[in-house]
PDB file of C-alpha atoms in Angstrom:
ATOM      1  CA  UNK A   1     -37.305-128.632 117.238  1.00  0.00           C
ATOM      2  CA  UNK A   2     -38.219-132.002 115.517  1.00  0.00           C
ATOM      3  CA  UNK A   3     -40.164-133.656 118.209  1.00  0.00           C
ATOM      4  CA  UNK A   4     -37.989-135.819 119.018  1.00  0.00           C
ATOM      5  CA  UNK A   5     -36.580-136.227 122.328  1.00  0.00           C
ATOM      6  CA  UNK A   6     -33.457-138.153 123.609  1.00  0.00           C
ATOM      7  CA  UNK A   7     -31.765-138.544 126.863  1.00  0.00           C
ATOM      8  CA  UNK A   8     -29.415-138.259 128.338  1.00  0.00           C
ATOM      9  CA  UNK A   9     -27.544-135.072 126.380  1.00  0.00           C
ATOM     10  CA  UNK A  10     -24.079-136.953 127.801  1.00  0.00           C
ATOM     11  CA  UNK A  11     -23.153-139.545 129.301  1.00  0.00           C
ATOM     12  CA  UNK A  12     -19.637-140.064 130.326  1.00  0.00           C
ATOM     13  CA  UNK A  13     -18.745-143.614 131.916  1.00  0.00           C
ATOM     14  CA  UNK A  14     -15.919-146.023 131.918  1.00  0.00           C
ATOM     15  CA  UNK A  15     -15.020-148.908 129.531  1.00  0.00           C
ATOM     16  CA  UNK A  16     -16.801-152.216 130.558  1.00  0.00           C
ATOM     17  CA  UNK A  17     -19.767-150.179 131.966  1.00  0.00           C
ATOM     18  CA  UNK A  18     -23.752-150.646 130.598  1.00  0.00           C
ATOM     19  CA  UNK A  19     -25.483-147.870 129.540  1.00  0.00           C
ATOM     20  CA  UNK A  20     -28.944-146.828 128.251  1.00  0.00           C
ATOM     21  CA  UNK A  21     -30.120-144.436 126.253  1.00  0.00           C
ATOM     22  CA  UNK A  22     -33.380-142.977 125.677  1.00  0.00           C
ATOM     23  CA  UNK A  23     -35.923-142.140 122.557  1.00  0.00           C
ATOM     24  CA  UNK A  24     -39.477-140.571 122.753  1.00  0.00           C
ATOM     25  CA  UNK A  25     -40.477-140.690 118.833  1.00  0.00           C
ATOM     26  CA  UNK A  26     -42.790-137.393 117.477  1.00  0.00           C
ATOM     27  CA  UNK A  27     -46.196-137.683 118.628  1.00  0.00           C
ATOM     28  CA  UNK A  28     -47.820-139.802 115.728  1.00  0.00           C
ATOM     29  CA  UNK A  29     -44.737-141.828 114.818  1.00  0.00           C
ATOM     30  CA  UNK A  30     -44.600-145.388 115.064  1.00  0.00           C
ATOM     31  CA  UNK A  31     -40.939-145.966 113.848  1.00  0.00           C
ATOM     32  CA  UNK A  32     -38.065-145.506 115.808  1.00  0.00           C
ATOM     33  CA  UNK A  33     -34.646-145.414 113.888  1.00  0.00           C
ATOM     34  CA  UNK A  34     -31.138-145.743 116.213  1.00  0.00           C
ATOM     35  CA  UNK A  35     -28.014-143.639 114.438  1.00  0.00           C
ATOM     36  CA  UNK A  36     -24.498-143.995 116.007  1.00  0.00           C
ATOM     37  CA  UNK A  37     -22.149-140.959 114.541  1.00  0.00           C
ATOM     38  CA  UNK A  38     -18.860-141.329 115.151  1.00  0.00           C
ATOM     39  CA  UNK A  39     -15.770-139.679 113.623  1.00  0.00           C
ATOM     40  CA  UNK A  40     -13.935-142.817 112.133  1.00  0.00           C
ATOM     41  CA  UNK A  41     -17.357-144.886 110.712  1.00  0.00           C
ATOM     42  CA  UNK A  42     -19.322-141.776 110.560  1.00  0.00           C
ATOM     43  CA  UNK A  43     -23.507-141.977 110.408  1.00  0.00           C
ATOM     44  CA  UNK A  44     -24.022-145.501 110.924  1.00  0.00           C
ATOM     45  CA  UNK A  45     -27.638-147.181 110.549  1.00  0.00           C
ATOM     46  CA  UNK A  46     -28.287-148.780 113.753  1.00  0.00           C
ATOM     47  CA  UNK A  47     -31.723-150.779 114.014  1.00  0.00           C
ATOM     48  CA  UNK A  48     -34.984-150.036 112.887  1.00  0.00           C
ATOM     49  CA  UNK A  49     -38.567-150.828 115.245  1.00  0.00           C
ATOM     50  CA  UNK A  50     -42.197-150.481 114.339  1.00  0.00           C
ATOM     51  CA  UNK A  51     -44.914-150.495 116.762  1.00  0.00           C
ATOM     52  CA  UNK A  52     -42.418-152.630 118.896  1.00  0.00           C
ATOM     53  CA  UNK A  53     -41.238-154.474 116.525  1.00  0.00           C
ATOM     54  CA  UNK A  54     -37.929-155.079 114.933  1.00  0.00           C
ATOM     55  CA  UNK A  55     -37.841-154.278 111.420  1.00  0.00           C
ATOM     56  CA  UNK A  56     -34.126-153.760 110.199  1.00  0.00           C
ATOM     57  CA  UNK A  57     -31.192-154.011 111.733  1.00  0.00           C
ATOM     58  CA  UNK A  58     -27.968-152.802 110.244  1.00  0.00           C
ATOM     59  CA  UNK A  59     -24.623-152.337 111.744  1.00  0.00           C
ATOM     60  CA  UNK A  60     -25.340-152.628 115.376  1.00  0.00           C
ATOM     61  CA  UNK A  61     -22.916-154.977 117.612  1.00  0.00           C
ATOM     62  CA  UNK A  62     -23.931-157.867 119.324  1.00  0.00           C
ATOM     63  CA  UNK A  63     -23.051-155.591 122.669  1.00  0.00           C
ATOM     64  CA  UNK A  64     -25.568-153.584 121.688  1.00  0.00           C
ATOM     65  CA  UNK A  65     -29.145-153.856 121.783  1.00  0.00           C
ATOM     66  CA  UNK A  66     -32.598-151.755 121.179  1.00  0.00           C
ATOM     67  CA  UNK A  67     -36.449-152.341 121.851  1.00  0.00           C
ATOM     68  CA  UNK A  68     -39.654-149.971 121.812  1.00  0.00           C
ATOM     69  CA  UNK A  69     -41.978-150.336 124.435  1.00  0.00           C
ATOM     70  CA  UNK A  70     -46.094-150.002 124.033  1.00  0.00           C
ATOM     71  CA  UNK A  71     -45.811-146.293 124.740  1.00  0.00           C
ATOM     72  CA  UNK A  72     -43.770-146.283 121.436  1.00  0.00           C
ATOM     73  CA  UNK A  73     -40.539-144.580 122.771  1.00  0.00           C
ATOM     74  CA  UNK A  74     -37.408-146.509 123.092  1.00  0.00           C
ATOM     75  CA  UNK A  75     -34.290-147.595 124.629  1.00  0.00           C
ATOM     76  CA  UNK A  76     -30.545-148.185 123.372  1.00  0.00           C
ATOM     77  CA  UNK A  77     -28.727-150.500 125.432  1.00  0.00           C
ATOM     78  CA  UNK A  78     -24.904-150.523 124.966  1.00  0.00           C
ATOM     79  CA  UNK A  79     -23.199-153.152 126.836  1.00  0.00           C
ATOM     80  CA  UNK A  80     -19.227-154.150 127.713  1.00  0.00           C
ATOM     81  CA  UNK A  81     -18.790-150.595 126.590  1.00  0.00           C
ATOM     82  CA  UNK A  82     -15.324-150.299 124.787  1.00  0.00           C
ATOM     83  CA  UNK A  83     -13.433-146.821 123.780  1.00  0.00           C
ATOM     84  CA  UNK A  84     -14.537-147.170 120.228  1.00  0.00           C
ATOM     85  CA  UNK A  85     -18.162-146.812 121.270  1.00  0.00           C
ATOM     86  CA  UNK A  86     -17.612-143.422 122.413  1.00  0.00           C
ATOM     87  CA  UNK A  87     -19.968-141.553 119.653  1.00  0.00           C
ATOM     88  CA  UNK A  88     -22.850-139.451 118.652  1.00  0.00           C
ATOM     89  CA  UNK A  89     -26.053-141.201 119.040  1.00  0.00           C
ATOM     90  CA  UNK A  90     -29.067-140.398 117.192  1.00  0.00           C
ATOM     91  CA  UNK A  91     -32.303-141.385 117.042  1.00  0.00           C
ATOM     92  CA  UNK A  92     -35.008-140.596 114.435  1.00  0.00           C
ATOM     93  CA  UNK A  93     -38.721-141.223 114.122  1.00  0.00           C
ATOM     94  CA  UNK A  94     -41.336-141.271 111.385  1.00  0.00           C
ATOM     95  CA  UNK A  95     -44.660-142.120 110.584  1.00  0.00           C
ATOM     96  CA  UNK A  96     -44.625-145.117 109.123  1.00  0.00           C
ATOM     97  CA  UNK A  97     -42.968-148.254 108.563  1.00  0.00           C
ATOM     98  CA  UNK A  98     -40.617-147.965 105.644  1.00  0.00           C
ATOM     99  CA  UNK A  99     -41.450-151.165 103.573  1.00  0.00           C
ATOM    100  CA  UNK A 100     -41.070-150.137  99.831  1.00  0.00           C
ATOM    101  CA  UNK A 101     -41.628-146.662 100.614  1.00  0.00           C
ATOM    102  CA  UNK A 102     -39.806-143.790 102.414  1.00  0.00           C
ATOM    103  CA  UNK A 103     -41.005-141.814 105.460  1.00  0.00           C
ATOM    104  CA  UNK A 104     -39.444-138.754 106.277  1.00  0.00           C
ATOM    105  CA  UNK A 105     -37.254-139.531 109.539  1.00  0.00           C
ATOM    106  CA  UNK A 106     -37.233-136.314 112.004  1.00  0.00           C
ATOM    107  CA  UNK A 107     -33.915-136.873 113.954  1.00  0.00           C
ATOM    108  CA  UNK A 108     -33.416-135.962 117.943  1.00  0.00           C
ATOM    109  CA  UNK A 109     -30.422-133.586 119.206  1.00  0.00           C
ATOM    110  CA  UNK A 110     -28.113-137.686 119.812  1.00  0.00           C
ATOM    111  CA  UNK A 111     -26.682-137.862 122.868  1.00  0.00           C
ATOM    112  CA  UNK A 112     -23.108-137.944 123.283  1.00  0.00           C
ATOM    113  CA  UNK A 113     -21.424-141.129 124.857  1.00  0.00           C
ATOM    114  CA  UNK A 114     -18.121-141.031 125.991  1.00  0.00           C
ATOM    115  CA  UNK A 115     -16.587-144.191 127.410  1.00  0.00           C
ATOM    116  CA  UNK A 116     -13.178-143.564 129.314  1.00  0.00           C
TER     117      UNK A 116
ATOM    118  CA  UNK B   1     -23.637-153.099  98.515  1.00  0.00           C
ATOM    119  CA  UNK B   2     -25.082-149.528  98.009  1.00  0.00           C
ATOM    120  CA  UNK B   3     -22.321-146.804  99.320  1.00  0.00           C
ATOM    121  CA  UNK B   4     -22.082-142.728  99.266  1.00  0.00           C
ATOM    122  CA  UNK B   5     -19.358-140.744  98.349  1.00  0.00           C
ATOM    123  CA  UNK B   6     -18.743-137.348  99.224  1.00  0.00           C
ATOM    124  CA  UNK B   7     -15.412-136.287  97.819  1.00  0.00           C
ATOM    125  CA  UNK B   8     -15.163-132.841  99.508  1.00  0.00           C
ATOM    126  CA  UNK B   9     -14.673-132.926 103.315  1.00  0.00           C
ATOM    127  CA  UNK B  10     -14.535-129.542 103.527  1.00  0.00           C
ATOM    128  CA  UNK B  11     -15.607-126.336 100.944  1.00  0.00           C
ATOM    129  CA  UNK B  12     -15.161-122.899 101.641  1.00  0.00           C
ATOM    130  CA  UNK B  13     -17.906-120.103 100.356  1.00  0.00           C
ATOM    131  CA  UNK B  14     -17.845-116.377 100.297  1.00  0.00           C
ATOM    132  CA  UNK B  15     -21.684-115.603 101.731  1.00  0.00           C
ATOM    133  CA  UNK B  16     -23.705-114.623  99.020  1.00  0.00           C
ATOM    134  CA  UNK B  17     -21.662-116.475  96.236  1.00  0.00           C
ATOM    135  CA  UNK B  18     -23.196-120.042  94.872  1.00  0.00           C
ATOM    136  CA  UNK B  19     -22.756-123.878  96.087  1.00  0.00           C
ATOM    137  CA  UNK B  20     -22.408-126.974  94.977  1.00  0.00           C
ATOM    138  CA  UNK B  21     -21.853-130.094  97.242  1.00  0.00           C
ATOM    139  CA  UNK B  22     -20.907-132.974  95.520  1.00  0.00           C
ATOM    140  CA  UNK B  23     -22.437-136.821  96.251  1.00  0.00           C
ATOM    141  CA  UNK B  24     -21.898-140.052  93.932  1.00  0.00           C
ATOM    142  CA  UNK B  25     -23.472-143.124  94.889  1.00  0.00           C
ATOM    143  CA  UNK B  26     -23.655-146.890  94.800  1.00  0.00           C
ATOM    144  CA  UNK B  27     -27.029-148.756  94.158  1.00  0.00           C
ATOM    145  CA  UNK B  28     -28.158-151.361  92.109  1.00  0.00           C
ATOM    146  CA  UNK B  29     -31.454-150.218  91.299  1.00  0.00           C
ATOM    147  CA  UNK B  30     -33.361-147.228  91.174  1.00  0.00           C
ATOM    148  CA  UNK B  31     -31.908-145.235  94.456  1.00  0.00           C
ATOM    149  CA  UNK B  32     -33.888-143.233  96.843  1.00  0.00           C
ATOM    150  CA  UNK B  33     -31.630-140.035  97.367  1.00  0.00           C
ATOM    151  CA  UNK B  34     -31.578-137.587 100.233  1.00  0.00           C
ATOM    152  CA  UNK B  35     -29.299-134.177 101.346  1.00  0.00           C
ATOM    153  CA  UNK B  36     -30.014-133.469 105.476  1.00  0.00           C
ATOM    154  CA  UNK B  37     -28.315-130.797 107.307  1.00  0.00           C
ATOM    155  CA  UNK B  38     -26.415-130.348 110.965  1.00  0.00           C
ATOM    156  CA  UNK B  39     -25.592-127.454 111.998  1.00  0.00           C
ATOM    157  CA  UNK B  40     -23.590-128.058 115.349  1.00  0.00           C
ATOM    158  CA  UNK B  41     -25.343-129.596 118.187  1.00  0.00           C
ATOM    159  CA  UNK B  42     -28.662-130.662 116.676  1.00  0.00           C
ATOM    160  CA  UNK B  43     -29.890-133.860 115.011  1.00  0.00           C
ATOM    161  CA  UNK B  44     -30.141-134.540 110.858  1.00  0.00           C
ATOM    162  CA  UNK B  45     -32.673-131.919 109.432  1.00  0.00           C
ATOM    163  CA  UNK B  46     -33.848-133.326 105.705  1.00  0.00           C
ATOM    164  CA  UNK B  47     -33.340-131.113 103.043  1.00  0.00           C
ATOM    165  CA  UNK B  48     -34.877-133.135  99.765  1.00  0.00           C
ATOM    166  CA  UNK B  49     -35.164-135.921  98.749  1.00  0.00           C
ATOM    167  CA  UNK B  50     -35.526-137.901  95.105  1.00  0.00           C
ATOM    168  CA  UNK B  51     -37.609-141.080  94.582  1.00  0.00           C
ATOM    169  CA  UNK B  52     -39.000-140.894  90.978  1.00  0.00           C
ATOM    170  CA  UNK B  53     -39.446-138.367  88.172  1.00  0.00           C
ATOM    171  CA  UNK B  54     -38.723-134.334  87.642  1.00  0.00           C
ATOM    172  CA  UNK B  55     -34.583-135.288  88.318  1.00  0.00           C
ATOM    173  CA  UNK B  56     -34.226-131.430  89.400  1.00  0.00           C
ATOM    174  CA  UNK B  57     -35.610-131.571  93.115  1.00  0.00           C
ATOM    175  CA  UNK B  58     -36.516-128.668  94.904  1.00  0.00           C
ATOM    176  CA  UNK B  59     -35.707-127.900  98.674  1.00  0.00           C
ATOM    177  CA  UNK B  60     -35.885-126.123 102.169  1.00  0.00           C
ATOM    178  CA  UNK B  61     -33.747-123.244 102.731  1.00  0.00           C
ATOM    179  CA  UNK B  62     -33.581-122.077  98.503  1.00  0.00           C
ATOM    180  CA  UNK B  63     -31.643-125.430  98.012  1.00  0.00           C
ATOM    181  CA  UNK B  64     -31.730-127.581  95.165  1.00  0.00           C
ATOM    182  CA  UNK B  65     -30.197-130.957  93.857  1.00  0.00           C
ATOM    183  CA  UNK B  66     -30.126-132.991  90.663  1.00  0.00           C
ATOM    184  CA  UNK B  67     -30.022-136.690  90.133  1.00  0.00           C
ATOM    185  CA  UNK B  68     -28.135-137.821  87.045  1.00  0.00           C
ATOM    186  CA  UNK B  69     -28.079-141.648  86.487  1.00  0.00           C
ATOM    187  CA  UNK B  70     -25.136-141.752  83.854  1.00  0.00           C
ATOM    188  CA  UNK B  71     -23.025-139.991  86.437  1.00  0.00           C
ATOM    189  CA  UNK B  72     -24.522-141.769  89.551  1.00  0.00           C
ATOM    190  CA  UNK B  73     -25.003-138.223  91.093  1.00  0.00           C
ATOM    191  CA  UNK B  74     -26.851-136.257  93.161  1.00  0.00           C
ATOM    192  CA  UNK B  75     -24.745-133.175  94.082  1.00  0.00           C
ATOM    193  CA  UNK B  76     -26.426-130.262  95.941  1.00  0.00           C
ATOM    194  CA  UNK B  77     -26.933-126.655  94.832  1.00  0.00           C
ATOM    195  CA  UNK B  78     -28.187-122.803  96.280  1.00  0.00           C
ATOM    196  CA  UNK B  79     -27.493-119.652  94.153  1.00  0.00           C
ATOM    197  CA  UNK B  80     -26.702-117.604  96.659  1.00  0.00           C
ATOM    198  CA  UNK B  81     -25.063-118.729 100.563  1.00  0.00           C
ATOM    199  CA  UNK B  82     -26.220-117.148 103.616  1.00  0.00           C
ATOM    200  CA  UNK B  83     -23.943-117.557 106.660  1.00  0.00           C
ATOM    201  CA  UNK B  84     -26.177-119.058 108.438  1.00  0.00           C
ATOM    202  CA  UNK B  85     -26.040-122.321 106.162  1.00  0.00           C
ATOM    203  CA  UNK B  86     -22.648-122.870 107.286  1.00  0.00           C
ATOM    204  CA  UNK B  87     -23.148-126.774 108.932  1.00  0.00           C
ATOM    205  CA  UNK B  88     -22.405-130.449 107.657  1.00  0.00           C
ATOM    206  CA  UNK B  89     -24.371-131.645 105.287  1.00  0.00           C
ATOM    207  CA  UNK B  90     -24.901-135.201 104.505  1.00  0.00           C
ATOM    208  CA  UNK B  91     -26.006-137.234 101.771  1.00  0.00           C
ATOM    209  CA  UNK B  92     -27.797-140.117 101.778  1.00  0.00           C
ATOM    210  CA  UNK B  93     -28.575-143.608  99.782  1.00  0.00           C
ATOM    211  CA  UNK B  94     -31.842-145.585 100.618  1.00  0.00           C
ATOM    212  CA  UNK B  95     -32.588-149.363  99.963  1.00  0.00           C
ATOM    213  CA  UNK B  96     -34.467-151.607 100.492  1.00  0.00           C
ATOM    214  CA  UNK B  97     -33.405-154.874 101.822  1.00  0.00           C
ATOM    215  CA  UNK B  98     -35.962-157.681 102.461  1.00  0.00           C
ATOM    216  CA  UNK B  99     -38.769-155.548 103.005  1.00  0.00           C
ATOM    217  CA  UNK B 100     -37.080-152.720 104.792  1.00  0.00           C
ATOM    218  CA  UNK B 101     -35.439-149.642 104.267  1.00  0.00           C
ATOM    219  CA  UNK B 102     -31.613-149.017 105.145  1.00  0.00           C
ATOM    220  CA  UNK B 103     -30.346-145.938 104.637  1.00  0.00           C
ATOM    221  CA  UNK B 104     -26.632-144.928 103.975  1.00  0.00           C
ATOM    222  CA  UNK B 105     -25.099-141.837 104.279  1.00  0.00           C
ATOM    223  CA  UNK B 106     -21.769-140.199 103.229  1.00  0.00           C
ATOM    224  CA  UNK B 107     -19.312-139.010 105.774  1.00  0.00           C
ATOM    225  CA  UNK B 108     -20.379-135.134 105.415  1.00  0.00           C
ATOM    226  CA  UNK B 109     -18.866-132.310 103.685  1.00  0.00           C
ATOM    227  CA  UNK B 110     -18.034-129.007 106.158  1.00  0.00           C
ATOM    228  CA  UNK B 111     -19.538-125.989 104.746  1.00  0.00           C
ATOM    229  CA  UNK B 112     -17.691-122.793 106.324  1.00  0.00           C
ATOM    230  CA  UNK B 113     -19.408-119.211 104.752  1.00  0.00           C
ATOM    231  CA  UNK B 114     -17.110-116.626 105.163  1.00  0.00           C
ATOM    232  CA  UNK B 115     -18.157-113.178 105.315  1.00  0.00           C
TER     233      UNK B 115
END
């Protein structure tokens, strides 16, 4: 068990729908990482937030969008859901910020999105 | 652009025989490099990682890897395979990109232990 919780486990729901998924980050942790896993892109960087802050954003959609709230856990929000977005999704903590040097991310169980 | 390459999607080990999972990368500078684990239904577990110095790195769960520059390498060894290490294991790139880290990770190589 990493610490790190995410819900829901799955989430089934229909294309054009909004969904939102859920982070709580290791006790400690101020960064919040958002994964997508899918078969055809596999492990995609998402977005990255410190202490409620953006702090790097990779290949996330403009459908898509993330913040972390004062309690530090965080929230995935997936929007005009299309077939393709039907993935793995991950999120990871760690203590730090990244900067210019690497902190260990501990990685939730994802939850599992599947838009029909 | 950095990028990962793992050229095996699958390998196939007899349990107590050795392993060695394959990664080439793409990265401008000095890479950070990192193996993580999933075995089905759980999130990325780190294995090592390399930043700097001693290019033999030492691991969780008896594994090792080795980062060599002139090959642009960092493949992934254990002596001997237990069947409980069959999962996917990924490998990972890290760089940083005005100020922040962005990781990028291979697309995962199978391992099935047979006993």
């Amino acid at each position: 068990d990493s610490g790190v919780t995410q819900t829901p486990k799955h989430l089934i729901t229909a294309t054009g729908q909004r969904v939102t998924l859920r982070c709580s980050p290791r006790s400690g942790d101020l960064s919040v990482y958002w994964y997508q896993q899918s078969l055809d892109q596999g492990l995609q960087f998402l977005i990255q937030y410190y202490n409620g802050e953006e702090r790097a954003k990779g290949n996330i959609l403009e459908r898509f969008s993330a913040q972390q709230f004062p309690d530090l856990h965080s929230e995935l929000n997936l929007s005009s859901l299309e077939l393709g977005d039907s993935a793995l999704y991950f999120c990871a903590s760690s203590v730090g910020d990244t900067g210019t040097a690497y902190n260990e991310q501990f990685f939730g169980p994802g939850t599992r999105l599947t838009v029909l | 652009a950095q990028s990962v390459t793992q050229p095996d999607i699958h390998i196939t080990v007899s349990e107590g025989a050795s392993l060695e999972l394959r990664c080439n990368y793409s990265y401008g500078a000095t890479p950070y490099l990192f193996w993580y684990v999933q075995s089905p239904g759980q999130g990325l577990q780190l294995l090592l990682k390399y930043f700097s110095g001693d290019t033999l790195v030492q691991g969780i769960k008896g594994f090792e890897a080795e980062f060599k520059r002139s090959q642009s390498s960092f493949n992934l060894r254990k002596p001997s395979v237990h069947w409980s290490d069959a999962a996917e294991y990924f490998c990972a790139v890290g760089g940083v990109s005005g100020g922040s880290y962005i990781p990028t990770f291979g697309r995962g190589t199978s391992l099935i232990v047979h006993p």
